[in-house]
XYZ file of C-alpha atoms in Angstrom:
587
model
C 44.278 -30.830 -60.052
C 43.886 -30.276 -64.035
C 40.705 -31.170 -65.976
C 42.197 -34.158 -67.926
C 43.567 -35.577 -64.796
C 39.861 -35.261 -62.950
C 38.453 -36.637 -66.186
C 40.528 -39.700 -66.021
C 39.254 -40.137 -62.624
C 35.649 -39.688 -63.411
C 35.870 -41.911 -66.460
C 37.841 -44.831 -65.738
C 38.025 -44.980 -62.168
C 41.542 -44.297 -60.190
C 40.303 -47.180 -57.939
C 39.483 -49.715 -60.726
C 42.960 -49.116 -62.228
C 44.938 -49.278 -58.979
C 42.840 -52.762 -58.290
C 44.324 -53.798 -62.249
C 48.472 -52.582 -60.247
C 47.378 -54.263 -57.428
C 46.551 -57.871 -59.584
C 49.898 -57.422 -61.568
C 52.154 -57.083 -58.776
C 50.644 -59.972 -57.239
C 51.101 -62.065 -60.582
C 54.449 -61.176 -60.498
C 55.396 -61.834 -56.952
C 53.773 -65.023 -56.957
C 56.327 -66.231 -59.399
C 58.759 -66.134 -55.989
C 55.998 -66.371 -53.677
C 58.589 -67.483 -50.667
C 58.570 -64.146 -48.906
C 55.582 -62.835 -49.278
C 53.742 -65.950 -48.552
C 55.968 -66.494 -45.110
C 55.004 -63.117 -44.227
C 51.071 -62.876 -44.698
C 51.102 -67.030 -42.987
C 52.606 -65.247 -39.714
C 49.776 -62.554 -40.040
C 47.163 -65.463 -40.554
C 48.541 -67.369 -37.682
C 48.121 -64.496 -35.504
C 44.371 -64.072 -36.591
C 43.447 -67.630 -36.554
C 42.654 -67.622 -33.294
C 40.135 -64.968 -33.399
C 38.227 -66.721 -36.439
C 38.419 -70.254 -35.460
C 36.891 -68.894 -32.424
C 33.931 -67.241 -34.550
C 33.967 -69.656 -36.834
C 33.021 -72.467 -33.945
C 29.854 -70.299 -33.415
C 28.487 -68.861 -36.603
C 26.087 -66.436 -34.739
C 28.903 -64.829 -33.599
C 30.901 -64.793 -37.289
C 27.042 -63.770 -38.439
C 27.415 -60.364 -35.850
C 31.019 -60.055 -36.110
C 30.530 -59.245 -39.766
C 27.336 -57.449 -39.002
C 29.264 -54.750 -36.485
C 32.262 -54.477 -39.073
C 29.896 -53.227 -41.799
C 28.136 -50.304 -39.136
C 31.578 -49.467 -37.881
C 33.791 -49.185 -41.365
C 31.016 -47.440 -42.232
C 31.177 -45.305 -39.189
C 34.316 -44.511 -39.096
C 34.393 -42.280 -42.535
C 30.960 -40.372 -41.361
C 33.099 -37.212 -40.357
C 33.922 -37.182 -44.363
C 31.488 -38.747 -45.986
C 27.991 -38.402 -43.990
C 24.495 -38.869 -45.386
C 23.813 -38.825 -48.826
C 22.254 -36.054 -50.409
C 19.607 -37.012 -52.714
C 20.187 -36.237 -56.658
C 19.305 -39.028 -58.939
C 15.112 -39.088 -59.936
C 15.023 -42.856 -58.765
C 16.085 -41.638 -55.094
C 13.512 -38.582 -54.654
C 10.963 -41.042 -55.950
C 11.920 -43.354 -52.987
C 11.723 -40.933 -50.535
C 8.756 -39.521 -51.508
C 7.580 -43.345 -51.203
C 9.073 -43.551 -47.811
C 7.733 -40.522 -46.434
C 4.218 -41.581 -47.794
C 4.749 -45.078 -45.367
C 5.500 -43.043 -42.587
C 2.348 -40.694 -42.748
C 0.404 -43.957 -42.283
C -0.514 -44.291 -45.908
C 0.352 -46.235 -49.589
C -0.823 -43.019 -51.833
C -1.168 -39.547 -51.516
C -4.483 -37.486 -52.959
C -3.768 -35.493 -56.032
C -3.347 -31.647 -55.498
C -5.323 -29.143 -57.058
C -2.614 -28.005 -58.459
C -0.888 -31.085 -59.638
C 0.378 -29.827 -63.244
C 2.669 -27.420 -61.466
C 4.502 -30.814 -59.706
C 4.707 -33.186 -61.796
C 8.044 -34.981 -61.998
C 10.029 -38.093 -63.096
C 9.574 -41.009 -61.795
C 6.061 -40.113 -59.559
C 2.540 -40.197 -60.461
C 0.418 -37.458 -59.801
C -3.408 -38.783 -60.800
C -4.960 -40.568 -59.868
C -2.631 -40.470 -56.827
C 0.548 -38.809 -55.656
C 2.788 -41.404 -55.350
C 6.339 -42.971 -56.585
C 5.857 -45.637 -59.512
C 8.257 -48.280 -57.762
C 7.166 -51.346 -56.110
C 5.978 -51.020 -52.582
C 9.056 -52.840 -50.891
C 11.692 -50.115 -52.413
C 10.799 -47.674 -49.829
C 10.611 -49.973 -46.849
C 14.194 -49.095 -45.772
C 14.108 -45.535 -46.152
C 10.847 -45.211 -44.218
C 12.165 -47.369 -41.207
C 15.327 -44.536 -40.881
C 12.429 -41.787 -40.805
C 11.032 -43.723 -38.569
C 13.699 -44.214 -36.173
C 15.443 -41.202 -36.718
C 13.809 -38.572 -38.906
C 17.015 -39.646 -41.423
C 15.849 -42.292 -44.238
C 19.917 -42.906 -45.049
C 19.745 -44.776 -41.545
C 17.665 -47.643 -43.140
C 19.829 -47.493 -45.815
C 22.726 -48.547 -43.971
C 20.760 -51.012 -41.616
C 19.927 -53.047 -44.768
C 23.582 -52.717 -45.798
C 24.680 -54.021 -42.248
C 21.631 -57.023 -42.538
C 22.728 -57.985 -45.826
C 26.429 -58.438 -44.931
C 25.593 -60.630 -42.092
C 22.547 -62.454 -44.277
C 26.207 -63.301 -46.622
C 27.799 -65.201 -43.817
C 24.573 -66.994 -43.046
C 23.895 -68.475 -46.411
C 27.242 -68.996 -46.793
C 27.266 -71.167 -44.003
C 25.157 -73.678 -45.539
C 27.486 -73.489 -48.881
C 30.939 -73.823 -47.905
C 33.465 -74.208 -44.522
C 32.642 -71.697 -41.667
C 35.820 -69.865 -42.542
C 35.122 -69.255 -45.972
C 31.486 -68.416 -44.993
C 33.403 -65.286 -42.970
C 35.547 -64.689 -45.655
C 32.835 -64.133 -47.711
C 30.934 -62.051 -45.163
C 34.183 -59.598 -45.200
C 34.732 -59.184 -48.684
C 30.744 -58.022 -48.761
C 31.666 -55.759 -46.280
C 34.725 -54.563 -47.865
C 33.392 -54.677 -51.712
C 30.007 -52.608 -51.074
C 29.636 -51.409 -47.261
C 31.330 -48.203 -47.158
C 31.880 -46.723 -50.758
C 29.604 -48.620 -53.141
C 26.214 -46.358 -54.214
C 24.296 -49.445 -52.371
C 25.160 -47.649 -49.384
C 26.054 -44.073 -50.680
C 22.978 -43.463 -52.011
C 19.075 -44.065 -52.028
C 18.734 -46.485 -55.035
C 18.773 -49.514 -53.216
C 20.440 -52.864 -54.111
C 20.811 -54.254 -50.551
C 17.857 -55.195 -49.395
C 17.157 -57.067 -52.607
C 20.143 -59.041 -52.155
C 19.196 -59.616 -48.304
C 15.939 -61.050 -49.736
C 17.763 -63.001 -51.996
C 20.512 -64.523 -49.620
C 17.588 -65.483 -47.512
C 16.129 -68.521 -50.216
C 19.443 -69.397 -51.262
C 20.722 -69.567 -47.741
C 17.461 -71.592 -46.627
C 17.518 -73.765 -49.545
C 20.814 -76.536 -48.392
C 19.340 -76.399 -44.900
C 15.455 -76.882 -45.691
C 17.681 -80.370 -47.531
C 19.154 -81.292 -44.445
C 16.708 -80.107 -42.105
C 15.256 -83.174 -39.501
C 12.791 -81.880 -37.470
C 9.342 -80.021 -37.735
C 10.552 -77.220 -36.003
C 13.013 -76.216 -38.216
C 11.110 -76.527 -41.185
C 8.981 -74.252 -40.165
C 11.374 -71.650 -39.399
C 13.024 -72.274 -42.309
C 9.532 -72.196 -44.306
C 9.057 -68.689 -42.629
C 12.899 -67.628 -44.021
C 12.172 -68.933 -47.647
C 9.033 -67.271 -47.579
C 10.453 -63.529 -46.197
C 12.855 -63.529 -48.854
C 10.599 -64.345 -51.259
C 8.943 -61.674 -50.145
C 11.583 -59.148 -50.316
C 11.945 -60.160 -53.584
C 8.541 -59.559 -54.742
C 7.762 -56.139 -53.645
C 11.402 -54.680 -54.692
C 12.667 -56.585 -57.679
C 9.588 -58.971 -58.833
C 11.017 -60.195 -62.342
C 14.617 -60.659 -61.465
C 13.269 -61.892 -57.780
C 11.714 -65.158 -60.581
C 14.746 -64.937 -62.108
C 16.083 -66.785 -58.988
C 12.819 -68.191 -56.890
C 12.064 -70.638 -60.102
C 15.538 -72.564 -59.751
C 14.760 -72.565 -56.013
C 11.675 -73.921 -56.418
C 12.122 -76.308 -58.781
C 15.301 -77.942 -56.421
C 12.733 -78.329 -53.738
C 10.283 -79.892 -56.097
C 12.610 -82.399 -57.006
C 13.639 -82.819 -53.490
C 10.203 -83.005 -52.381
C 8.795 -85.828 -54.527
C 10.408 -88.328 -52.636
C 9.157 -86.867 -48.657
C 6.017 -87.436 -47.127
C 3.437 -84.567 -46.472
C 4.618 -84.100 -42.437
C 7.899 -83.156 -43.945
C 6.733 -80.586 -46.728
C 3.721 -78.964 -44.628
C 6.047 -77.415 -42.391
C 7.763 -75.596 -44.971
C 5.740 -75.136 -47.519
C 2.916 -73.454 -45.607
C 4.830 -70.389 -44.601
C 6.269 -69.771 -47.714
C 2.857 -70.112 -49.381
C 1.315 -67.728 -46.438
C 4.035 -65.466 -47.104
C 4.358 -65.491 -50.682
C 0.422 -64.605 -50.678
C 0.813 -61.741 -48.407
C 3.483 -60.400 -50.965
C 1.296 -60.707 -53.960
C -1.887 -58.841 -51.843
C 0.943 -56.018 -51.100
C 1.413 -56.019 -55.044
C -2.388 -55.586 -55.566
C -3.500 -53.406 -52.644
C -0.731 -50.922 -53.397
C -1.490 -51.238 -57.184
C -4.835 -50.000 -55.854
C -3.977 -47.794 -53.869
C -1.559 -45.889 -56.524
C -3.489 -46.192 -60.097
C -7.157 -47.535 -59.086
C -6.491 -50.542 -60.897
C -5.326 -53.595 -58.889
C -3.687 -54.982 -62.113
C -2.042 -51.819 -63.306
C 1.619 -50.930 -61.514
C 2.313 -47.518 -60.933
C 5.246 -47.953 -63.087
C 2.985 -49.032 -65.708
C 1.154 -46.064 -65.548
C 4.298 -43.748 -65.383
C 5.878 -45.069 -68.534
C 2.403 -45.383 -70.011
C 2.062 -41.581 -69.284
C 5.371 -39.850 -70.029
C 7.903 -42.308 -71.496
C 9.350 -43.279 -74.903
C 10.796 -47.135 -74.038
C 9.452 -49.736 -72.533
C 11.164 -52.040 -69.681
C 11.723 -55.086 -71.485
C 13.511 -55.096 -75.224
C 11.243 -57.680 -76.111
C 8.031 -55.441 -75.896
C 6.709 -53.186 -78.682
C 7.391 -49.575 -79.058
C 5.915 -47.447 -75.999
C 3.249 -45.110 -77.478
C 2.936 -42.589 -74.179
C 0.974 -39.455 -73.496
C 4.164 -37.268 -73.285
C 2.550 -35.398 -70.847
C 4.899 -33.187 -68.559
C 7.428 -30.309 -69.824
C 9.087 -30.170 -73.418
C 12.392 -31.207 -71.866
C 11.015 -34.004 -70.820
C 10.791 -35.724 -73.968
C 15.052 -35.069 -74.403
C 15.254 -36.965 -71.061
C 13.139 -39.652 -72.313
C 15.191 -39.944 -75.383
C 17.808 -40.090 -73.770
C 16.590 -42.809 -71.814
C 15.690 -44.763 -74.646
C 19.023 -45.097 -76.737
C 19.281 -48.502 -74.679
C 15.933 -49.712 -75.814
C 17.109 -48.893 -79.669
C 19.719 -51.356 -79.808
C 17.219 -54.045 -80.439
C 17.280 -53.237 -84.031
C 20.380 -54.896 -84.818
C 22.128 -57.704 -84.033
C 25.168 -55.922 -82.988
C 23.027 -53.611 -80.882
C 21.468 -56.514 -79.295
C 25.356 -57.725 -78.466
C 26.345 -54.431 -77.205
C 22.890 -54.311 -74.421
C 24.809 -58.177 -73.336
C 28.146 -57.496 -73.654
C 27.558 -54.491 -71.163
C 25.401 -56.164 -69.141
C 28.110 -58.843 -68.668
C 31.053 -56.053 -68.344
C 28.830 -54.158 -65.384
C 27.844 -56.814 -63.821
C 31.483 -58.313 -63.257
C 32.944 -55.081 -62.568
C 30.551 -53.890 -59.985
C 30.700 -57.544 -58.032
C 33.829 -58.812 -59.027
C 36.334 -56.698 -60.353
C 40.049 -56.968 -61.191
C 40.243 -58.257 -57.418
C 38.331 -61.224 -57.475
C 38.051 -62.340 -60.967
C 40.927 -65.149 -60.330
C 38.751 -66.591 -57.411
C 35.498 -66.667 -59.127
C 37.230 -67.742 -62.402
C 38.422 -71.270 -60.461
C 34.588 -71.344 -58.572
C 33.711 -71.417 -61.893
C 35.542 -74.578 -63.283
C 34.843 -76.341 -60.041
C 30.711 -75.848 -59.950
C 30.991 -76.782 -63.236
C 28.965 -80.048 -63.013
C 26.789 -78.395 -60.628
C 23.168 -78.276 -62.633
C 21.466 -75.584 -60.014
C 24.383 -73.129 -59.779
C 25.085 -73.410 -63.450
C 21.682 -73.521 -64.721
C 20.323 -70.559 -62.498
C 23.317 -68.511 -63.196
C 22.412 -69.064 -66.995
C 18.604 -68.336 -66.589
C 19.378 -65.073 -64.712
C 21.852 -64.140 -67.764
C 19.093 -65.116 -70.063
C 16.214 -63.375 -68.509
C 18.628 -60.306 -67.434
C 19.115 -59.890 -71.317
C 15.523 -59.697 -72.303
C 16.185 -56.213 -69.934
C 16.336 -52.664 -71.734
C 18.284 -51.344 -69.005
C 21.690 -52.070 -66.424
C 22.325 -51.514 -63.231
C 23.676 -53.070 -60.607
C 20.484 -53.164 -58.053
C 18.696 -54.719 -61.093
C 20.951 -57.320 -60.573
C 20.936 -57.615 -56.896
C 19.123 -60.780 -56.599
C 22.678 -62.797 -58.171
C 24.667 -61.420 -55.420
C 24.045 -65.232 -53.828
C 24.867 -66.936 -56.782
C 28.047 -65.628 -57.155
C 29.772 -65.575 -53.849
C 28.992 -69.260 -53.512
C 31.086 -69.302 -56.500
C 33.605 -67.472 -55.678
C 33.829 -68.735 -52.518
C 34.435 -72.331 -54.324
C 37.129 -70.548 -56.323
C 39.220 -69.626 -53.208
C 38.626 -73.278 -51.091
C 39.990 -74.126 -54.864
C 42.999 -71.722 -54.833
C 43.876 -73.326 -51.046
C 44.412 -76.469 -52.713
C 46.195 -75.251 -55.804
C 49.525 -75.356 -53.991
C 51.810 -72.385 -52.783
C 50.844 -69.714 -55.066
C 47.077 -70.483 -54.914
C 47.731 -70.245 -51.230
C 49.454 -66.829 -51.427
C 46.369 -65.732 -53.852
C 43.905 -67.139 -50.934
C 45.707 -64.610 -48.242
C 46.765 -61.564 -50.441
C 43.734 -60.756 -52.352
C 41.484 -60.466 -49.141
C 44.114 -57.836 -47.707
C 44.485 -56.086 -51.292
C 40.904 -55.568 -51.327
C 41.272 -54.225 -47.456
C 44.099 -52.084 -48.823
C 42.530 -50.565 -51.885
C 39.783 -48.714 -49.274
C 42.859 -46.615 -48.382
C 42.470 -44.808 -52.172
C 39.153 -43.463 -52.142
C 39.713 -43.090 -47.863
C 42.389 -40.123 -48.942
C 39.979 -38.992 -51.406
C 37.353 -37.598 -48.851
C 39.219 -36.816 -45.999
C 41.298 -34.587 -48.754
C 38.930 -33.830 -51.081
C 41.766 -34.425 -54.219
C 41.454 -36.106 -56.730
C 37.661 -35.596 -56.951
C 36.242 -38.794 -57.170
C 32.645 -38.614 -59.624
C 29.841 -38.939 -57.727
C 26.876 -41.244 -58.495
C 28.959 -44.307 -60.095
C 26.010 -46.909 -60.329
C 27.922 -49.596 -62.702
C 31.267 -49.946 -60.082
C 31.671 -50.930 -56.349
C 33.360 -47.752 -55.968
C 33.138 -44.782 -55.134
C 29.454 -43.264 -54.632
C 31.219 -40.002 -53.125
C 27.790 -37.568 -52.925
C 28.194 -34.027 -52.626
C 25.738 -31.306 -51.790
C 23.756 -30.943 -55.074
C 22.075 -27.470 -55.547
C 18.607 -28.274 -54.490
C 20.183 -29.269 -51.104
C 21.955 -26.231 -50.810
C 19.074 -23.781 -52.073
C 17.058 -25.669 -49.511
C 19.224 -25.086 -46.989
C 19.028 -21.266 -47.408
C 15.802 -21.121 -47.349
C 15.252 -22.828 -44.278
C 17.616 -20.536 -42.677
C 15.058 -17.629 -42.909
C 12.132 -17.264 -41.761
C 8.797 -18.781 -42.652
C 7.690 -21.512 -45.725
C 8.945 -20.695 -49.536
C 7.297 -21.273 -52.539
C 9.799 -21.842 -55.502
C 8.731 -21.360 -58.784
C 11.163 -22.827 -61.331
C 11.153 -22.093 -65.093
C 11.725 -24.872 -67.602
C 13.915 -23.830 -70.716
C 16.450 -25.675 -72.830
C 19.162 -24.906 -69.995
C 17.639 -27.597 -67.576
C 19.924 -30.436 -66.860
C 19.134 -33.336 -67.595
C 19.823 -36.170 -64.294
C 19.258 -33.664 -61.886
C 15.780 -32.121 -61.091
C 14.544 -29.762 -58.607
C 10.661 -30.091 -58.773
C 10.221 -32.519 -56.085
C 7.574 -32.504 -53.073
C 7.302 -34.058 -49.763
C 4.185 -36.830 -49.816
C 2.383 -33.306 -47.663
C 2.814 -30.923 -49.807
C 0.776 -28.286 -48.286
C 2.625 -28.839 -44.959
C 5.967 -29.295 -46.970
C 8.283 -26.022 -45.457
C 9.728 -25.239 -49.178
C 7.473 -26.145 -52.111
C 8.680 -26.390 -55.669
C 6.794 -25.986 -58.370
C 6.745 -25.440 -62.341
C 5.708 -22.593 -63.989
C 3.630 -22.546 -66.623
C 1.284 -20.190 -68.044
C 0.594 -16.105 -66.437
C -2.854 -17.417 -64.875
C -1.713 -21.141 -63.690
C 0.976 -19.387 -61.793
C -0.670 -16.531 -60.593
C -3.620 -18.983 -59.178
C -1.109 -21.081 -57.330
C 0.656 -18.068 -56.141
C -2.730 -17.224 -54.717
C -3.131 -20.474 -53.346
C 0.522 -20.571 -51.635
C 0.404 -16.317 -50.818
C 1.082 -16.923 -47.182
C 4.811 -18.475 -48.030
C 7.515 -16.201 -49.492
C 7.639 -16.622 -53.046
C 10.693 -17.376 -55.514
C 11.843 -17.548 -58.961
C 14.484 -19.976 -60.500
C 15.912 -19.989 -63.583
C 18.884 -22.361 -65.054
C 21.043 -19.256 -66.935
C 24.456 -20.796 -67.703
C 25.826 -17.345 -68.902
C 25.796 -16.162 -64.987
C 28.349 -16.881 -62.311
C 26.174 -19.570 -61.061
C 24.366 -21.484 -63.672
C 20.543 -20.028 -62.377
C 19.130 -17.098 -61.093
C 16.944 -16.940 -57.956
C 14.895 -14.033 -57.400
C 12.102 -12.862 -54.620
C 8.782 -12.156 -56.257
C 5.753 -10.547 -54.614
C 3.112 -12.457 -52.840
C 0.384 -11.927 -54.760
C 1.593 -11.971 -58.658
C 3.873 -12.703 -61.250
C 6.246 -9.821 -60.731
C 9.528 -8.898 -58.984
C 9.560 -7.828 -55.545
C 12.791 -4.602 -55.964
C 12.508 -4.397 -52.353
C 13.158 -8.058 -51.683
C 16.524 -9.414 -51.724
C 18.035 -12.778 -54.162
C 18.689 -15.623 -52.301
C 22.634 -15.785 -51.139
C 24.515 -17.431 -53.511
C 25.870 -21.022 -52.739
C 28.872 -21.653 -50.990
């Protein structure tokens, strides 16, 4: 396959622009729907009798939906297995994770903790990732289980494509509640990066499809009983919400909050007790998580450990509406390039057209990671009919509003609208039903397009051609993640015998996304430790401290075969070991 072609493919998505064929021919064929439209009716007739029969019990259409997203998901692992970590945010998380799992929320500082510093973790005045305590949760339940964090990954994906059908349920009909549930499934369970990757995005949205799902039935609900569970619902997603995405997890609770306020002020207190207790109990034990990691991580219960990351080594702040970040710098030279690169976003605040650009994006991602070419019809209609609804309208618009005020976009920022907008598009197909013949066709075709268009990216990793780019954060697909070199040098080295010390040399030749200085939360106990270097003595003193592991150099050098060098040095010093073999060079 020639560059240009793979470039195409890595820039503009082959999927995105098959979806675009895929929404012409169907514009064009509903024009003479007759045929087509007789033809997917039989196939619906021959299905109906497996949904109405799920549809009659929604825990089963809740499980059915549930099972689909393990088992799609499943079914490509020969291909497309684990992830392999790459990105900053995901070694962060499973440095988080593993922390959990050793039975504690921060790790102590090493004596050597200049030689490991990284992006995205704090090393004083603890070891410990800089994201919010729920992030890892996930990840550390698969090393739980398993020993494999990926595992939780997919659990959550699997929990929040059943959590869809369940709030659904309280939306719209039973069938379109399934409907949903399968497009979820189909849209992000088996290529999307919320699944293909360690970032996260799922269990945010589970957290938020628990409130909006418990908000309609805490309305209708009659007894004590069930206000109480559904107190204890509102209150775990709220939650979620708080320890993974806090400001965009407002973003959403505040609508919620104020529609039971409203609703409230005309019940007695034996019908809010029930539920607002729980959610109040919960929502507390969320905000002591907030403090008591805060704690835990920076000594200061008010102080985030993302605070004191950016604070420490970064150029832009969070939010576009803060001042300039005035940091420490601390860490390698390179790191300021990374940093600068990170803050091109933040500069667009300057102008008016920059500040239209950061929306415009926003807007763009956002639709084309959730919606696409696929589903824009049906959400377009959802849209005219909710219309006059003032909570769907109005917390779509505060979201947009607050989402703006972001300096960065991604679509696990976002995470927390994933309930918003399936309710609306959900409206938009029980509108295209009604719209006559061709809305009809629309209603049955686009479902089965979007089953269809797996088949593209399907070929693409059971083949391996055309290369699909890896790591594609701002589109539902494809998160395709291969091997990256730290797995593969990692690999090697636990292939021989005994624990490695790698010593890796920053220069102008480091890339800049991918990183290989990362540590387990032990790093003592860690089988392959990498490190920095940095000055004859520092290095010699940790090579002292680490002389019962075999000892490495790395070096990026794009003018070799292989982009780095990797040599053996002695035990004891600073020089090369002639009688020790490189490492073997990566398959």
């Amino acid at each position: 396959m020639n560059s240009a072609l793979e470039e195409w493919v890595g820039l503009y998505g082959l999927v995105e622009w098959a979806a675009v064929g895929v929404v012409a021919v169907l514009l064009l064929t509903a024009w003479r729907p007759r045929a087509l439209q007789n033809d997917l009716a039989a196939r619906e007739t021959r299905l109906r009798p497996w949904t109405d029969a799920c549809t009659r019990r929604p825990a089963c259409a809740v499980l059915l939906v549930g099972l689909l997203a393990i088992c799609l998901r499943a079914a490509v692992l020969p291909w497309l297995g684990a992830p392999a970590p790459s990105i900053h945010d995901e070694q962060s998380l499973l440095l988080q994770a593993q922390t959990y799992v050793a039975g504690r929320l921060a790790n102590p500082t090493h004596p050597f903790w200049q030689h490991f510093e990284s992006f995205h973790i704090n090393q004083v005045p603890a070891y410990a990732s800089v994201y919010f305590p729920g992030r890892g949760l996930p990840l550390a339940l698969g090393l739980w289980l398993a020993h494999e964090p990926w595992l939780g990954v997919w659990l959550s994906m699997a929990l929040m494509c059943m959590a869809v059908v369940w709030m659904l349920q309280a939306w719209v009909s039973a069938r379109l509640a399934l409907l949903g549930g399968l497009i979820a499934v189909l849209r992000f369970g088996v290529f999307s990066y919320w699944v293909n990757s360690y970032w996260g995005g799922a269990f945010t949205a589970l957290g938020a499809l628990l409130v909006l799902g418990a908000l309609p039935r805490i309305l209708r609900a009659q007894t004590w009983q069930s206000r109480l569970a559904l107190g204890v619902v509102t209150g775990l997603g709220a939650l979620i919400l708080m320890t993974t995405r806090p400001f965009e997890g407002f973003l959403i609770c505040l609508p919620v909050a104020l529609a039971l306020l409203l609703a409230w002020t005309r019940q007695t207190w034996a019908v809010v007790l029930p539920l607002l207790v729980p959610s109040l109990l919960l929502t507390a034990l969320g905000a002591a998580m907030l403090l008591n990691y805060n704690l835990a991580t920076t000594g200061q219960a008010r102080m985030t450990p993302y605070e004191l990351n950016r604070a420490s080594y970064a150029s832009a702040p969070a939010f576009l509406t803060s001042p300039p970040l005035v940091s420490a710098q601390r860490g390698p030279a390179y790191f300021r390039d990374f940093y600068a690169e990170e803050a091109k976003p933040y500069a667009r605040r300057s102008s008016v057209r920059g500040l239209a650009a950061s929306v415009a994006g926003k807007l763009y991602h956002t639709w084309n990671f959730y919606l696409g070419p696929l589903l824009t019809l049906p959400f377009v209609v959802g849209l005219w009919r909710v219309r006059r609804d003032l909570f769907l309208v109005g917390s779509l618009l505060f979201f947009a509003a607050g989402y703006a005020l972001e300096t960065w976009n991604f679509p696990h920022y976002t995470a927390p609208l994933l309930p918003f907008l399936w309710i609306v598009l959900m409206r938009g197909f029980a509108g295209l039903r009604q719209a006559g013949q061709r809305g009809l066709l629309a209603t049955r075709a686009l479902p089965l397009a979007l089953a269809a268009m797996l088949l593209l990216p399907l070929g693409t990793v059971m083949t391996g051609q055309p290369r699909m780019q890896s790591n594609t954060h701002n589109r539902a697909c494809c998160a395709i993640e291969d091997s990256n070199l730290r797995e593969q040098l990692q690999a090697q080295l636990k292939a021989l015998p005994g624990q490695d010390l790698v010593l890796v040399k920053d220069g102008p030749n480091n890339p800049l996304h991918f990183e290989l200085v990362y540590n387990e939360a032990d790093i003592d106990r860690a089988p392959i430790v990498w490190a920095r270097r940095l000055s004859p003595p520092q290095d010699a003193a940790l090579q002292r401290y680490f002389s019962d592991r075999q000892q490495w150099a790395f070096e990026w050098r794009p003018d070799l075969p292989l982009g780095y060098q990797m040599e053996r040095l002695a035990a004891a010093g600073a020089s090369r070991d002639e009688h020790s073999p490189a490492i073997p060079p990566r398959p």
